[in-house]
CSV table of C-alpha atoms in Angstrom, one decimal:
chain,number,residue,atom,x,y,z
A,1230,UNK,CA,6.5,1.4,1.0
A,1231,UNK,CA,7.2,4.2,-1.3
A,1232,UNK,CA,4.0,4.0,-4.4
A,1233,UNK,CA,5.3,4.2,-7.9
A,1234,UNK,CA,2.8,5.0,-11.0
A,1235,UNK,CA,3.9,1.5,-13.0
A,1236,UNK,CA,2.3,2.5,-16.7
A,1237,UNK,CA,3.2,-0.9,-17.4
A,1238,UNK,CA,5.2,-4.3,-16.8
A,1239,UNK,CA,7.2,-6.6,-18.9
A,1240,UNK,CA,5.4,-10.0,-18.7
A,1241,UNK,CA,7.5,-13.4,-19.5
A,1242,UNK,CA,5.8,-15.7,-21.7
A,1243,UNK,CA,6.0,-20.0,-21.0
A,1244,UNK,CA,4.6,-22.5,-22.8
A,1245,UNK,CA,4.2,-25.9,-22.4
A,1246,UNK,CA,5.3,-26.0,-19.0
A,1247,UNK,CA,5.0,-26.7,-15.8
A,1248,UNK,CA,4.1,-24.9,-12.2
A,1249,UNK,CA,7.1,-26.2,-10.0
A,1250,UNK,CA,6.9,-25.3,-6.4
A,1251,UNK,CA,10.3,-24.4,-5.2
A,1252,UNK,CA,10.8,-24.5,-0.9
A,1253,UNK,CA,13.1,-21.3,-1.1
A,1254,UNK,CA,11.6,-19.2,-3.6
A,1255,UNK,CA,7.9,-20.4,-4.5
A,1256,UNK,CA,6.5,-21.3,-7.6
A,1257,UNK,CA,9.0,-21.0,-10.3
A,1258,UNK,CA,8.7,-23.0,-14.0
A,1259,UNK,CA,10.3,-25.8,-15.9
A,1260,UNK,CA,10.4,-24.4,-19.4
A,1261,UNK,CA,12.6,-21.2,-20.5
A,1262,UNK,CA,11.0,-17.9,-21.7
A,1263,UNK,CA,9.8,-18.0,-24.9
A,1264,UNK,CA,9.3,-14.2,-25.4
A,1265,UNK,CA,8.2,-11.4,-23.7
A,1266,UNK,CA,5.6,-8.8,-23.8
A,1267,UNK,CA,4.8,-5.2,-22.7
A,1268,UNK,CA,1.3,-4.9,-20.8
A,1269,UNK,CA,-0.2,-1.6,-19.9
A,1270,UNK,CA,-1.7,-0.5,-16.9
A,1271,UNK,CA,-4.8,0.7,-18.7
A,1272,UNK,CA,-5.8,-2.3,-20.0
A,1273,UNK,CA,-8.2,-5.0,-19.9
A,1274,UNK,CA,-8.4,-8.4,-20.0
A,1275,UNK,CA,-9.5,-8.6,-23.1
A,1276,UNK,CA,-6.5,-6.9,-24.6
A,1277,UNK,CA,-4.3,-8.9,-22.4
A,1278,UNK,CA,-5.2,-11.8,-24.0
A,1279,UNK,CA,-5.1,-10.3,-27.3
A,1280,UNK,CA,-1.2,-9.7,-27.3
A,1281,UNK,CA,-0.6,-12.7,-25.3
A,1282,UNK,CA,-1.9,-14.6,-28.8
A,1283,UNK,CA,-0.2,-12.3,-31.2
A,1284,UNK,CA,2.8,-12.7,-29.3
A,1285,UNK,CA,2.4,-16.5,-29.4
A,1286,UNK,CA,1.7,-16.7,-33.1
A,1287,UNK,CA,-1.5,-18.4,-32.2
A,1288,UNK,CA,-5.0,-17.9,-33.6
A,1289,UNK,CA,-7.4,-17.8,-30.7
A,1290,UNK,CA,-10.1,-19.5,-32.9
A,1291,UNK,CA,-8.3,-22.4,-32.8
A,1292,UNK,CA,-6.8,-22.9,-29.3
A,1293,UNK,CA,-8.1,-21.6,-26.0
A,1294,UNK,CA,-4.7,-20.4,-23.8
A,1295,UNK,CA,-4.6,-20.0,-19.8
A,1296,UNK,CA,-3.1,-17.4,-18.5
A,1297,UNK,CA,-1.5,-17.4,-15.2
A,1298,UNK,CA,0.4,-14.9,-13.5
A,1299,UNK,CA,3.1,-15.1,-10.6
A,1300,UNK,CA,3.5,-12.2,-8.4
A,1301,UNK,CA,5.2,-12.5,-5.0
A,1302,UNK,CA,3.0,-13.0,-2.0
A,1303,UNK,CA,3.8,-10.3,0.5
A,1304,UNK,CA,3.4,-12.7,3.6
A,1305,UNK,CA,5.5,-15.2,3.1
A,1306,UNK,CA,7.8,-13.5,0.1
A,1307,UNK,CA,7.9,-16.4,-2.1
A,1308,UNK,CA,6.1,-15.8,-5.9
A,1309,UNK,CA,2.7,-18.1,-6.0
A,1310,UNK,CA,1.1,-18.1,-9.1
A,1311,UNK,CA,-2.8,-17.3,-9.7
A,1312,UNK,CA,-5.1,-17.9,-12.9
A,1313,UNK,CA,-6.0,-14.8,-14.9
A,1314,UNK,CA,-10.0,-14.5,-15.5
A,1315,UNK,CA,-10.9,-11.0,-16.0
A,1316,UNK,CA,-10.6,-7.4,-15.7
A,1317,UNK,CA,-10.4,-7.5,-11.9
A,1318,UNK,CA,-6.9,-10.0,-12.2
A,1319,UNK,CA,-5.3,-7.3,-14.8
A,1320,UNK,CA,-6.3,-4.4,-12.4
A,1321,UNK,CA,-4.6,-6.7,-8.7
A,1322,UNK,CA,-1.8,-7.6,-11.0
A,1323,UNK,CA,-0.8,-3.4,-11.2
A,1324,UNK,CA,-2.3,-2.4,-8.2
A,1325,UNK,CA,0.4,-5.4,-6.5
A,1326,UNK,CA,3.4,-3.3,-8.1
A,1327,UNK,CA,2.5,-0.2,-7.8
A,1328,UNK,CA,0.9,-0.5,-4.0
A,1329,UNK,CA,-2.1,1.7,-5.2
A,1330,UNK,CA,-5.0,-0.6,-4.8
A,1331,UNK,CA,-7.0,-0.3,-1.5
């Protein structure tokens, strides 16, 4: 597989929703895209967050957001979906697309 340097990714934004699993393509959702947002490869989790709750018009003092991300599982090729925690998940996430990670 060729590497590409991915600087960053356009991530879709759901609310309210649920995880459906789907037999032909994996995990896919029940609610349509409420926006989207542009996360770089340089940052953290913290900053993830951050724009995740801008974007959402949400003040983080008053509600506490999950965020999972869906990536496609390169054994089976069907997306699964994983909960993001920290650093280390913002880091997989980008080293998944750009096949850079050892």
């Amino acid at each position: 597989m060729t590497s590409f340097d991915c600087k960053y990714v356009w991530g879709w934004l759901y609310c309210d929703g649920k995880v459906m699993n789907d037999s032909v393509v994996g995990c896919v959702y029940d609610k349509n895209v409420v926006s989207f947002v542009k996360l770089y490869s340089n940052w953290n989790y913290e900053q993830v967050v951050n724009v995740v709750y801008k974007k959402l018009f949400i003040d983080s003092k008053l509600l506490k957001l999950k965020i999972w991300r869906r990536f496609m599982n390169p054994m089976t090729n069907m997306f699964i979906v994983a909960l993001m925690v920290d650093d280390d998940d913002v880091e997989y996430m980008f080293d998944l697309l750009d096949d850079c990670g050892s």
